[in-house]
Coordinates of N, CA, C and O in Angstrom, one line a residue:
M19 N 15.1 -34.6 -32.6 CA 14.1 -33.7 -33.1 C 14.1 -32.3 -32.4 O 13.8 -31.3 -33.0
S20 N 14.5 -32.3 -31.1 CA 14.5 -31.0 -30.4 C 15.6 -30.1 -31.0 O 15.5 -28.9 -30.8
S21 N 16.6 -30.6 -31.7 CA 17.6 -29.8 -32.2 C 17.1 -28.9 -33.4 O 17.7 -27.9 -33.8
L22 N 16.0 -29.4 -34.0 CA 15.4 -28.6 -35.1 C 14.4 -27.5 -34.6 O 14.0 -26.7 -35.4
R23 N 14.1 -27.5 -33.4 CA 13.1 -26.5 -32.8 C 13.8 -25.2 -32.8 O 15.0 -25.0 -32.7
F24 N 12.9 -24.2 -32.8 CA 13.4 -22.8 -32.7 C 13.9 -22.6 -31.2 O 13.2 -23.1 -30.3
P25 N 15.0 -22.0 -31.0 CA 15.5 -21.8 -29.7 C 14.5 -21.1 -28.8 O 14.1 -20.0 -29.1
V26 N 14.1 -21.7 -27.7 CA 13.0 -21.2 -26.9 C 13.4 -19.8 -26.3 O 12.6 -19.0 -26.0
G27 N 14.7 -19.6 -26.1 CA 15.1 -18.3 -25.5 C 14.9 -17.2 -26.4 O 14.9 -16.0 -26.0
R28 N 14.7 -17.4 -27.7 CA 14.4 -16.4 -28.7 C 13.0 -16.2 -29.0 O 12.6 -15.4 -29.9
L29 N 12.1 -17.0 -28.4 CA 10.7 -16.9 -28.7 C 10.1 -15.6 -28.2 O 10.6 -15.0 -27.2
P30 N 9.2 -15.0 -29.0 CA 8.5 -13.8 -28.5 C 7.8 -14.0 -27.2 O 7.4 -15.1 -26.8
D31 N 7.6 -12.9 -26.5 CA 7.0 -13.0 -25.1 C 5.6 -13.6 -25.2 O 5.2 -14.4 -24.4
E32 N 4.8 -13.3 -26.2 CA 3.5 -13.8 -26.4 C 3.5 -15.4 -26.6 O 2.7 -16.1 -26.0
A33 N 4.5 -15.9 -27.3 CA 4.7 -17.3 -27.5 C 5.0 -18.0 -26.2 O 4.5 -19.1 -25.9
L34 N 5.9 -17.4 -25.4 CA 6.2 -17.9 -24.1 C 5.0 -18.0 -23.2 O 4.8 -18.9 -22.4
L35 N 4.2 -16.9 -23.2 CA 3.0 -16.8 -22.4 C 2.0 -17.9 -22.8 O 1.4 -18.6 -22.0
S36 N 1.9 -18.1 -24.1 CA 1.0 -19.2 -24.6 C 1.5 -20.6 -24.1 O 0.7 -21.4 -23.7
G37 N 2.8 -20.8 -24.2 CA 3.4 -22.0 -23.7 C 3.2 -22.2 -22.2 O 2.9 -23.3 -21.7
L38 N 3.2 -21.1 -21.4 CA 2.9 -21.1 -20.0 C 1.5 -21.6 -19.8 O 1.2 -22.4 -18.9
A39 N 0.6 -21.0 -20.6 CA -0.8 -21.4 -20.5 C -1.1 -22.9 -20.8 O -2.0 -23.5 -20.2
T40 N -0.3 -23.4 -21.7 CA -0.5 -24.8 -22.0 C 0.2 -25.8 -21.1 O -0.1 -27.0 -21.1
G41 N 1.0 -25.2 -20.2 CA 1.7 -26.1 -19.2 C 3.0 -26.6 -19.6 O 3.5 -27.6 -19.0
D42 N 3.5 -26.1 -20.7 CA 4.8 -26.6 -21.2 C 5.9 -26.2 -20.2 O 6.2 -25.0 -20.0
P43 N 6.6 -27.2 -19.5 CA 7.5 -26.8 -18.5 C 8.7 -26.1 -19.0 O 9.2 -25.2 -18.3
E44 N 9.2 -26.4 -20.2 CA 10.4 -25.7 -20.7 C 10.1 -24.2 -21.0 O 10.9 -23.4 -20.6
L45 N 8.9 -24.0 -21.6 CA 8.5 -22.6 -21.9 C 8.2 -21.8 -20.6 O 8.5 -20.6 -20.5
A46 N 7.7 -22.5 -19.6 CA 7.4 -21.9 -18.3 C 8.7 -21.4 -17.6 O 8.8 -20.3 -17.1
V47 N 9.7 -22.2 -17.7 CA 11.0 -21.9 -17.1 C 11.6 -20.7 -17.8 O 12.1 -19.7 -17.2
V48 N 11.6 -20.7 -19.1 CA 12.1 -19.6 -19.9 C 11.3 -18.3 -19.6 O 11.9 -17.2 -19.5
F49 N 10.0 -18.4 -19.5 CA 9.1 -17.3 -19.2 C 9.5 -16.7 -17.9 O 9.7 -15.4 -17.8
V50 N 9.7 -17.5 -16.9 CA 10.0 -17.0 -15.5 C 11.4 -16.3 -15.6 O 11.6 -15.2 -15.0
R51 N 12.3 -17.0 -16.2 CA 13.7 -16.4 -16.2 C 13.7 -15.1 -17.0 O 14.5 -14.2 -16.6
R52 N 12.9 -15.0 -18.0 CA 12.9 -13.7 -18.8 C 12.4 -12.6 -18.0 O 12.9 -11.4 -18.1
F53 N 11.4 -12.8 -17.1 CA 10.8 -11.7 -16.4 C 11.0 -11.6 -14.9 O 10.6 -10.7 -14.3
Q54 N 11.8 -12.6 -14.4 CA 11.9 -12.6 -12.9 C 12.5 -11.4 -12.3 O 12.1 -10.9 -11.3
H55 N 13.6 -10.8 -13.0 CA 14.2 -9.6 -12.4 C 13.3 -8.4 -12.4 O 13.2 -7.6 -11.5
R56 N 12.6 -8.3 -13.5 CA 11.7 -7.1 -13.7 C 10.5 -7.2 -12.7 O 10.2 -6.2 -12.0
V57 N 9.9 -8.4 -12.6 CA 8.8 -8.6 -11.6 C 9.3 -8.4 -10.2 O 8.6 -7.7 -9.4
F58 N 10.4 -9.0 -9.8 CA 11.0 -8.8 -8.5 C 11.3 -7.3 -8.2 O 11.0 -6.8 -7.1
G59 N 11.8 -6.6 -9.2 CA 12.1 -5.2 -9.1 C 10.9 -4.3 -8.8 O 10.9 -3.5 -7.9
V60 N 9.8 -4.6 -9.5 CA 8.6 -3.9 -9.2 C 8.1 -4.2 -7.8 O 7.7 -3.3 -7.1
A61 N 8.1 -5.5 -7.4 CA 7.6 -5.9 -6.1 C 8.5 -5.2 -5.0 O 8.0 -4.7 -4.0
M62 N 9.8 -5.2 -5.2 CA 10.7 -4.6 -4.3 C 10.5 -3.1 -4.1 O 10.5 -2.6 -3.0
A63 N 10.3 -2.5 -5.3 CA 10.1 -1.0 -5.2 C 8.8 -0.6 -4.5 O 8.8 0.4 -3.8
V64 N 7.8 -1.5 -4.5 CA 6.6 -1.2 -3.8 C 6.6 -1.6 -2.4 O 6.2 -0.8 -1.5
T65 N 7.1 -2.8 -2.1 CA 7.1 -3.3 -0.7 C 8.3 -2.8 0.1 O 8.1 -2.7 1.3
G66 N 9.4 -2.7 -0.5 CA 10.6 -2.3 0.3 C 11.1 -3.5 1.2 O 11.9 -3.3 2.1
D67 N 10.6 -4.6 1.0 CA 10.9 -5.8 1.8 C 11.3 -7.0 0.9 O 10.4 -7.4 0.1
Q68 N 12.5 -7.5 1.0 CA 12.9 -8.6 0.1 C 12.1 -9.8 0.2 O 11.7 -10.4 -0.8
Q69 N 11.8 -10.3 1.4 CA 11.0 -11.5 1.6 C 9.6 -11.3 1.0 O 9.1 -12.2 0.3
L70 N 9.0 -10.2 1.3 CA 7.6 -9.9 0.8 C 7.7 -9.7 -0.8 O 6.8 -10.2 -1.5
A71 N 8.7 -9.1 -1.3 CA 8.8 -9.0 -2.7 C 9.0 -10.3 -3.4 O 8.4 -10.6 -4.5
E72 N 9.7 -11.3 -2.8 CA 9.8 -12.6 -3.3 C 8.5 -13.3 -3.4 O 8.2 -14.0 -4.3
D73 N 7.7 -13.2 -2.3 CA 6.4 -13.7 -2.2 C 5.5 -13.2 -3.3 O 4.8 -13.9 -4.0
V74 N 5.6 -11.9 -3.5 CA 4.8 -11.2 -4.5 C 5.2 -11.7 -5.9 O 4.3 -11.9 -6.8
A75 N 6.5 -11.8 -6.2 CA 6.9 -12.3 -7.5 C 6.4 -13.7 -7.7 O 5.9 -13.9 -8.9
Q76 N 6.5 -14.5 -6.8 CA 5.9 -15.9 -6.9 C 4.4 -15.8 -7.2 O 4.0 -16.5 -8.2
Q77 N 3.7 -15.0 -6.5 CA 2.3 -14.9 -6.7 C 2.0 -14.4 -8.1 O 1.0 -14.7 -8.8
T78 N 2.8 -13.5 -8.6 CA 2.7 -12.9 -9.9 C 2.8 -13.9 -11.0 O 1.9 -14.0 -11.9
F79 N 3.8 -14.8 -10.9 CA 3.9 -15.8 -11.9 C 2.8 -16.9 -11.8 O 2.3 -17.4 -12.8
E80 N 2.3 -17.2 -10.6 CA 1.2 -18.1 -10.4 C -0.1 -17.5 -11.1 O -0.8 -18.2 -11.8
R81 N -0.3 -16.2 -10.9 CA -1.4 -15.5 -11.5 C -1.3 -15.5 -13.0 O -2.3 -15.7 -13.7
A82 N -0.1 -15.2 -13.5 CA 0.1 -15.2 -14.9 C -0.2 -16.6 -15.5 O -0.8 -16.7 -16.6
W83 N 0.2 -17.6 -14.9 CA 0.0 -19.0 -15.3 C -1.6 -19.2 -15.4 O -2.1 -19.8 -16.3
R84 N -2.3 -18.9 -14.3 CA -3.7 -19.1 -14.2 C -4.5 -18.3 -15.2 O -5.6 -18.7 -15.7
H85 N -4.0 -17.1 -15.5 CA -4.8 -16.2 -16.4 C -4.1 -15.9 -17.7 O -4.5 -14.9 -18.4
A86 N -3.2 -16.7 -18.1 CA -2.5 -16.5 -19.4 C -3.4 -16.5 -20.6 O -3.2 -15.7 -21.5
Q87 N -4.5 -17.3 -20.5 CA -5.4 -17.3 -21.7 C -6.2 -16.1 -21.8 O -6.8 -15.8 -22.9
I88 N -6.3 -15.2 -20.8 CA -7.1 -14.0 -21.0 C -6.2 -12.8 -21.4 O -6.8 -11.7 -21.6
Y89 N -4.9 -13.0 -21.5 CA -4.1 -11.9 -22.0 C -4.5 -11.4 -23.4 O -4.8 -12.2 -24.3
D90 N -4.6 -10.1 -23.5 CA -4.9 -9.5 -24.8 C -3.8 -8.6 -25.2 O -3.6 -7.5 -24.6
S91 N -3.2 -8.9 -26.3 CA -2.0 -8.1 -26.8 C -2.4 -6.7 -27.2 O -1.6 -5.8 -27.3
R92 N -3.7 -6.5 -27.5 CA -4.2 -5.1 -27.9 C -4.2 -4.2 -26.7 O -4.2 -3.0 -26.9
R93 N -4.1 -4.7 -25.5 CA -4.2 -3.8 -24.3 C -2.8 -3.5 -23.8 O -2.7 -2.8 -22.8
G94 N -1.8 -4.1 -24.4 CA -0.4 -3.9 -23.9 C 0.5 -5.1 -24.1 O 0.0 -6.2 -24.4
S95 N 1.8 -4.9 -23.8 CA 2.7 -6.0 -24.0 C 2.6 -7.0 -22.8 O 2.0 -6.7 -21.8
V96 N 3.2 -8.1 -23.0 CA 3.3 -9.1 -21.9 C 4.0 -8.5 -20.7 O 3.6 -8.7 -19.6
T97 N 5.1 -7.7 -21.0 CA 5.8 -7.1 -19.9 C 4.9 -6.2 -19.1 O 4.9 -6.2 -17.9
T98 N 4.2 -5.3 -19.8 CA 3.2 -4.4 -19.1 C 2.2 -5.2 -18.3 O 1.9 -4.8 -17.2
W99 N 1.6 -6.2 -18.9 CA 0.6 -7.0 -18.2 C 1.2 -7.6 -17.0 O 0.6 -7.6 -15.9
L100 N 2.4 -8.2 -17.1 CA 3.0 -8.9 -16.0 C 3.4 -7.9 -14.9 O 3.2 -8.2 -13.7
T101 N 4.0 -6.8 -15.2 CA 4.4 -5.8 -14.2 C 3.2 -5.2 -13.5 O 3.3 -4.8 -12.4
T102 N 2.1 -5.0 -14.3 CA 0.9 -4.5 -13.6 C 0.3 -5.5 -12.6 O -0.1 -5.1 -11.5
I103 N 0.4 -6.8 -12.9 CA 0.0 -7.8 -11.9 C 0.9 -7.7 -10.7 O 0.4 -7.7 -9.6
A104 N 2.2 -7.6 -10.9 CA 3.1 -7.5 -9.8 C 2.9 -6.3 -9.0 O 2.9 -6.4 -7.7
H105 N 2.6 -5.2 -9.6 CA 2.4 -3.9 -8.9 C 1.1 -4.0 -8.0 O 1.1 -3.7 -6.9
N106 N 0.1 -4.5 -8.6 CA -1.2 -4.6 -7.9 C -1.1 -5.6 -6.7 O -1.6 -5.4 -5.6
L107 N -0.4 -6.7 -6.9 CA -0.2 -7.7 -5.8 C 0.6 -7.1 -4.7 O 0.4 -7.4 -3.5
A108 N 1.7 -6.4 -5.1 CA 2.6 -5.7 -4.1 C 1.8 -4.7 -3.3 O 2.0 -4.7 -2.0
I109 N 1.0 -3.9 -3.9 CA 0.1 -3.0 -3.2 C -0.8 -3.7 -2.2 O -0.9 -3.3 -1.0
D110 N -1.4 -4.7 -2.7 CA -2.3 -5.5 -1.8 C -1.5 -6.1 -0.6 O -2.0 -6.1 0.5
A111 N -0.3 -6.6 -0.9 CA 0.5 -7.2 0.2 C 0.9 -6.1 1.2 O 0.8 -6.4 2.4
V112 N 1.2 -4.9 0.8 CA 1.6 -3.9 1.7 C 0.3 -3.5 2.6 O 0.4 -3.3 3.8
R113 N -0.8 -3.4 1.9 CA -2.0 -3.0 2.6 C -2.4 -4.1 3.7 O -2.8 -3.8 4.8
A114 N -2.2 -5.3 3.3 CA -2.5 -6.4 4.2 C -1.6 -6.5 5.4 O -2.0 -6.9 6.5
R115 N -0.4 -6.0 5.3 CA 0.6 -6.0 6.4 C 0.3 -4.9 7.4 O 0.8 -4.9 8.5
R116 N -0.4 -3.9 7.0 CA -0.7 -2.7 7.9 C -1.5 -3.3 9.1 O -2.4 -4.1 9.0
A117 N -1.2 -2.7 10.3 CA -2.0 -3.0 11.5 C -3.4 -2.6 11.3 O -3.7 -1.6 10.7
E118 N -4.3 -3.4 11.9 CA -5.7 -3.0 11.8 C -6.0 -1.8 12.7 O -5.6 -1.7 13.9
P119 N -6.6 -0.8 12.1 CA -6.9 0.4 12.9 C -8.0 0.2 13.8 O -8.8 -0.7 13.6
V120 N -8.1 1.1 14.8 CA -9.2 1.0 15.7 C -10.5 1.5 15.1 O -10.4 2.4 14.2
A121 N -11.6 1.0 15.4 CA -12.9 1.4 14.9 C -13.1 2.9 15.2 O -12.8 3.3 16.3
P122 N -13.7 3.6 14.3 CA -14.0 5.1 14.5 C -14.7 5.4 15.8 O -14.5 6.4 16.4
E123 N -15.6 4.5 16.1 CA -16.4 4.7 17.4 C -15.6 4.6 18.6 O -16.0 5.1 19.7
D124 N -14.4 4.0 18.5 CA -13.5 3.9 19.7 C -12.5 5.0 19.8 O -11.7 5.1 20.7
L125 N -12.6 6.0 18.9 CA -11.6 7.1 18.8 C -11.7 8.0 20.1 O -10.7 8.4 20.6
D126 N -12.9 8.2 20.6 CA -13.0 9.1 21.7 C -12.2 8.6 22.9 O -11.5 9.4 23.6
S127 N -12.3 7.3 23.2 CA -11.6 6.8 24.3 C -10.1 6.9 24.1 O -9.3 7.1 25.1
L128 N -9.6 6.7 22.9 CA -8.2 6.7 22.6 C -7.6 8.1 22.6 O -6.5 8.4 23.0
L129 N -8.4 9.1 22.2 CA -8.0 10.5 22.2 C -7.8 11.0 23.6 O -6.9 11.9 23.8
G130 N -8.5 10.5 24.5 CA -8.4 11.0 25.9 C -7.2 10.4 26.6 O -6.8 10.8 27.7
V131 N -6.6 9.4 26.1 CA -5.5 8.7 26.7 C -4.1 9.2 26.2 O -3.6 8.8 25.3
V132 N -3.7 10.3 26.9 CA -2.3 10.8 26.6 C -1.7 10.9 28.0 O -2.0 11.7 28.8
S133 N -0.7 10.0 28.2 CA -0.1 9.9 29.6 C 1.3 10.2 29.4 O 2.0 9.9 28.5
D134 N 1.9 10.9 30.4 CA 3.3 11.3 30.5 C 4.1 10.4 31.4 O 5.0 10.8 32.1
T135 N 3.7 9.1 31.5 CA 4.4 8.2 32.4 C 5.8 7.9 31.8 O 6.0 8.0 30.6
P136 N 6.8 7.6 32.6 CA 8.1 7.3 32.1 C 8.1 6.1 31.1 O 8.9 6.1 30.2
E137 N 7.2 5.2 31.4 CA 7.2 4.0 30.4 C 6.7 4.5 29.1 O 7.3 4.1 28.0
R138 N 5.7 5.4 29.0 CA 5.2 5.9 27.7 C 6.3 6.6 27.0 O 6.5 6.5 25.8
W139 N 7.1 7.5 27.8 CA 8.2 8.2 27.1 C 9.3 7.3 26.6 O 9.9 7.6 25.6
A140 N 9.5 6.3 27.4 CA 10.6 5.4 27.0 C 10.3 4.6 25.7 O 11.1 4.3 24.9
L141 N 9.0 4.3 25.6 CA 8.6 3.5 24.4 C 8.4 4.3 23.1 O 8.5 3.8 22.0
A142 N 8.0 5.6 23.3 CA 7.7 6.4 22.1 C 8.8 7.5 22.0 O 9.3 8.0 23.0
D143 N 9.2 7.8 20.8 CA 10.1 8.8 20.6 C 9.4 10.2 20.8 O 8.2 10.3 20.8
E144 N 10.2 11.2 20.9 CA 9.7 12.5 21.2 C 8.7 13.1 20.2 O 7.7 13.7 20.5
A145 N 9.0 12.8 18.9 CA 8.1 13.4 17.9 C 6.7 12.8 18.0 O 5.7 13.5 17.9
S146 N 6.6 11.5 18.1 CA 5.3 10.9 18.2 C 4.6 11.3 19.5 O 3.4 11.4 19.5
A147 N 5.3 11.4 20.6 CA 4.7 11.9 21.8 C 4.1 13.3 21.6 O 3.0 13.6 22.1
Q148 N 4.9 14.2 20.9 CA 4.4 15.5 20.7 C 3.2 15.5 19.8 O 2.3 16.3 20.0
L149 N 3.2 14.7 18.8 CA 2.1 14.6 17.9 C 0.8 14.1 18.6 O -0.2 14.7 18.5
R150 N 1.0 13.1 19.5 CA -0.2 12.6 20.2 C -0.7 13.7 21.2 O -1.9 13.9 21.3
A151 N 0.2 14.4 21.8 CA -0.2 15.5 22.7 C -0.9 16.6 21.9 O -1.9 17.1 22.4
A152 N -0.4 16.9 20.8 CA -1.0 18.0 19.9 C -2.4 17.6 19.5 O -3.3 18.4 19.5
V153 N -2.6 16.3 19.1 CA -3.9 15.8 18.7 C -4.8 15.8 19.8 O -6.0 16.2 19.7
A154 N -4.4 15.5 21.0 CA -5.2 15.4 22.2 C -5.7 16.8 22.6 O -6.8 17.0 23.2
R155 N -4.9 17.9 22.2 CA -5.3 19.3 22.5 C -6.3 19.8 21.5 O -6.9 20.9 21.7
L156 N -6.5 19.2 20.4 CA -7.5 19.6 19.4 C -8.9 19.5 19.9 O -9.2 18.6 20.7
P157 N -9.8 20.3 19.4 CA -11.2 20.1 19.8 C -11.6 18.7 19.3 O -11.1 18.2 18.3
R158 N -12.4 18.0 20.1 CA -12.7 16.6 19.8 C -13.2 16.3 18.4 O -12.8 15.4 17.8
E159 N -14.1 17.2 17.9 CA -14.6 17.0 16.5 C -13.5 17.1 15.5 O -13.5 16.3 14.5
Q160 N -12.6 18.0 15.7 CA -11.5 18.1 14.7 C -10.5 16.9 14.8 O -10.1 16.4 13.8
A161 N -10.3 16.5 16.0 CA -9.4 15.3 16.2 C -10.0 14.1 15.6 O -9.3 13.3 15.0
R162 N -11.3 13.9 15.8 CA -11.9 12.7 15.2 C -11.9 12.7 13.7 O -11.5 11.8 13.0
A163 N -12.1 13.9 13.1 CA -12.1 14.0 11.6 C -10.7 13.8 11.1 O -10.5 13.1 10.1
L164 N -9.7 14.3 11.8 CA -8.3 14.2 11.4 C -7.9 12.7 11.5 O -7.2 12.2 10.6
M165 N -8.3 12.0 12.6 CA -7.9 10.6 12.7 C -8.6 9.8 11.7 O -7.9 8.9 11.1
M166 N -9.8 10.0 11.4 CA -10.5 9.3 10.3 C -9.8 9.4 9.0 O -9.6 8.5 8.2
A167 N -9.5 10.7 8.7 CA -8.8 10.9 7.4 C -7.4 10.5 7.4 O -6.9 9.8 6.4
G168 N -6.6 10.7 8.4 CA -5.2 10.4 8.4 C -4.9 8.9 8.7 O -4.0 8.4 8.1
I169 N -5.6 8.3 9.6 CA -5.3 6.9 10.0 C -6.1 5.9 9.1 O -5.5 5.0 8.6
Y170 N -7.4 6.2 9.0 CA -8.2 5.3 8.2 C -8.2 5.6 6.7 O -8.6 4.8 5.9
G171 N -7.6 6.7 6.3 CA -7.6 7.0 4.9 C -9.0 7.4 4.3 O -9.2 7.2 3.1
M172 N -9.9 7.8 5.2 CA -11.2 8.1 4.7 C -11.2 9.4 4.0 O -10.4 10.3 4.3
T173 N -12.1 9.5 3.0 CA -12.2 10.8 2.3 C -13.1 11.7 3.1 O -13.7 11.3 4.1
A174 N -13.1 13.0 2.8 CA -13.9 13.9 3.5 C -15.4 13.5 3.4 O -16.1 13.7 4.4
Q175 N -15.8 13.0 2.3 CA -17.2 12.6 2.2 C -17.5 11.4 3.1 O -18.5 11.4 3.8
Q176 N -16.5 10.5 3.2 CA -16.7 9.4 4.2 C -16.7 9.8 5.6 O -17.5 9.3 6.4
V177 N -15.9 10.8 5.9 CA -15.9 11.4 7.3 C -17.3 12.0 7.5 O -17.9 11.8 8.6
A178 N -17.7 12.8 6.6 CA -19.0 13.5 6.7 C -20.2 12.4 6.9 O -21.0 12.6 7.8
D179 N -20.1 11.4 6.2 CA -21.2 10.3 6.3 C -21.1 9.6 7.7 O -22.1 9.4 8.3
A180 N -19.9 9.3 8.1 CA -19.7 8.7 9.4 C -20.1 9.5 10.6 O -20.6 9.0 11.6
E181 N -19.8 10.8 10.5 CA -20.1 11.8 11.6 C -21.5 12.4 11.4 O -21.9 13.2 12.3
H182 N -22.2 12.1 10.3 CA -23.5 12.7 10.1 C -23.4 14.2 10.0 O -24.2 14.9 10.7
I183 N -22.5 14.7 9.3 CA -22.3 16.2 9.1 C -22.2 16.5 7.7 O -21.9 15.6 6.8
P184 N -22.4 17.8 7.3 CA -22.3 18.2 5.9 C -20.8 18.0 5.4 O -19.9 18.1 6.2
L185 N -20.6 17.8 4.1 CA -19.3 17.6 3.6 C -18.4 18.8 3.8 O -17.2 18.7 4.2
G186 N -18.9 20.0 3.7 CA -18.1 21.2 4.0 C -17.6 21.3 5.4 O -16.5 21.7 5.7
T187 N -18.4 20.8 6.3 CA -18.1 20.8 7.8 C -16.9 19.8 8.0 O -16.0 20.1 8.7
A188 N -17.0 18.7 7.3 CA -16.0 17.6 7.5 C -14.6 18.2 6.9 O -13.6 18.1 7.6
K189 N -14.7 18.8 5.8 CA -13.5 19.4 5.2 C -12.9 20.5 6.1 O -11.7 20.6 6.3
T190 N -13.7 21.3 6.6 CA -13.3 22.4 7.5 C -12.6 21.8 8.8 O -11.6 22.3 9.2
R191 N -13.2 20.8 9.3 CA -12.6 20.2 10.5 C -11.3 19.6 10.2 O -10.3 19.7 11.0
I192 N -11.1 18.9 9.1 CA -9.9 18.3 8.8 C -8.8 19.4 8.5 O -7.7 19.3 9.1
R193 N -9.2 20.4 7.8 CA -8.3 21.4 7.4 C -7.8 22.2 8.7 O -6.7 22.5 8.9
A194 N -8.8 22.5 9.5 CA -8.5 23.3 10.8 C -7.6 22.5 11.7 O -6.6 23.0 12.3
A195 N -7.8 21.2 11.8 CA -7.0 20.3 12.6 C -5.5 20.3 12.1 O -4.6 20.4 12.8
M196 N -5.4 20.2 10.8 CA -4.1 20.1 10.1 C -3.3 21.4 10.4 O -2.1 21.5 10.7
I197 N -4.0 22.6 10.3 CA -3.4 23.9 10.5 C -2.9 24.0 11.9 O -1.8 24.4 12.2
K198 N -3.8 23.6 12.9 CA -3.4 23.7 14.3 C -2.2 22.8 14.6 O -1.3 23.2 15.3
L199 N -2.2 21.6 14.0 CA -1.1 20.7 14.3 C 0.2 21.2 13.7 O 1.2 21.2 14.3
R200 N 0.1 21.8 12.5 CA 1.3 22.3 11.9 C 1.8 23.5 12.7 O 3.0 23.6 12.9
T201 N 0.9 24.3 13.2 CA 1.3 25.4 14.0 C 2.0 25.0 15.3 O 3.0 25.4 15.7
T202 N 1.3 24.0 16.0 CA 1.8 23.5 17.3 C 3.1 22.8 17.1 O 4.1 23.1 17.9
L203 N 3.2 21.9 16.2 CA 4.5 21.2 16.0 C 5.6 22.0 15.4 O 6.7 21.8 15.8
G204 N 5.2 23.0 14.6 CA 6.3 23.9 14.1 C 6.8 24.8 15.3 O 8.0 25.0 15.3
A205 N 5.9 25.2 16.2 CA 6.4 26.0 17.3 C 7.3 25.2 18.2 O 8.3 25.7 18.8
S206 N 6.9 23.9 18.4 CA 7.8 23.1 19.3 C 9.1 22.8 18.7 O 10.1 22.7 19.4
K207 N 9.2 22.7 17.4 CA 10.5 22.6 16.7 C 11.4 23.8 16.9 O 12.6 23.7 17.0
R208 N 10.8 25.0 16.9 CA 11.5 26.2 17.1 C 11.8 26.5 18.6 O 12.6 27.4 18.9
G209 N 11.2 25.7 19.5 CA 11.4 25.9 20.9 C 10.4 26.8 21.6 O 10.5 27.1 22.7
D210 N 9.4 27.3 20.8 CA 8.3 28.1 21.4 C 7.4 27.2 22.2 O 7.4 26.0 22.0
H211 N 6.7 27.8 23.1 CA 5.7 27.0 23.8 C 4.3 27.5 23.5 O 3.9 28.5 24.0
V212 N 3.6 26.7 22.7 CA 2.2 27.0 22.3 C 1.3 26.2 23.1 O 1.5 25.0 23.2
Q213 N 0.3 26.8 23.7 CA -0.7 26.1 24.5 C -2.0 26.0 23.7 O -2.4 26.8 23.1

């Protein structure tokens, strides 16, 4: 009887997705094989890490299986739906791998710690040491605003709220800090000595 069936490899994407939703193992295999390279490619492009991309690809197919019944062809193709899932999972995976930043209230103690010990120089390359030193020379308010925006990814409004200052002041502090850093680091690249 199976010889009379339509070849599953030629089924439309929507039919394979429906088969995935019903738990048909043959259709599930064909579905995964049809999209595995594209899903892995999206995950690899976002994560840049083969092992993480493989994990994301597996999670993508698991999520597609769990949510196949909510797929709506009016909102896009199966390919678009699946690659969107892969993209979002990959972004989440990259974000989850980032080291936990220090709480904003602990920034003051960290900004004051710039040491020129041989151990510190051996562990950090010259560029990062110069950046840390340049940030340490900034006025404390500017350094805090810059760290919140640059490390925590906070918006100017979030910086303003956290520091209890007007939005314009937060924007000015961030902008001024960036200009000073650019000037200081640009001068050190040229060999000038800016204090």
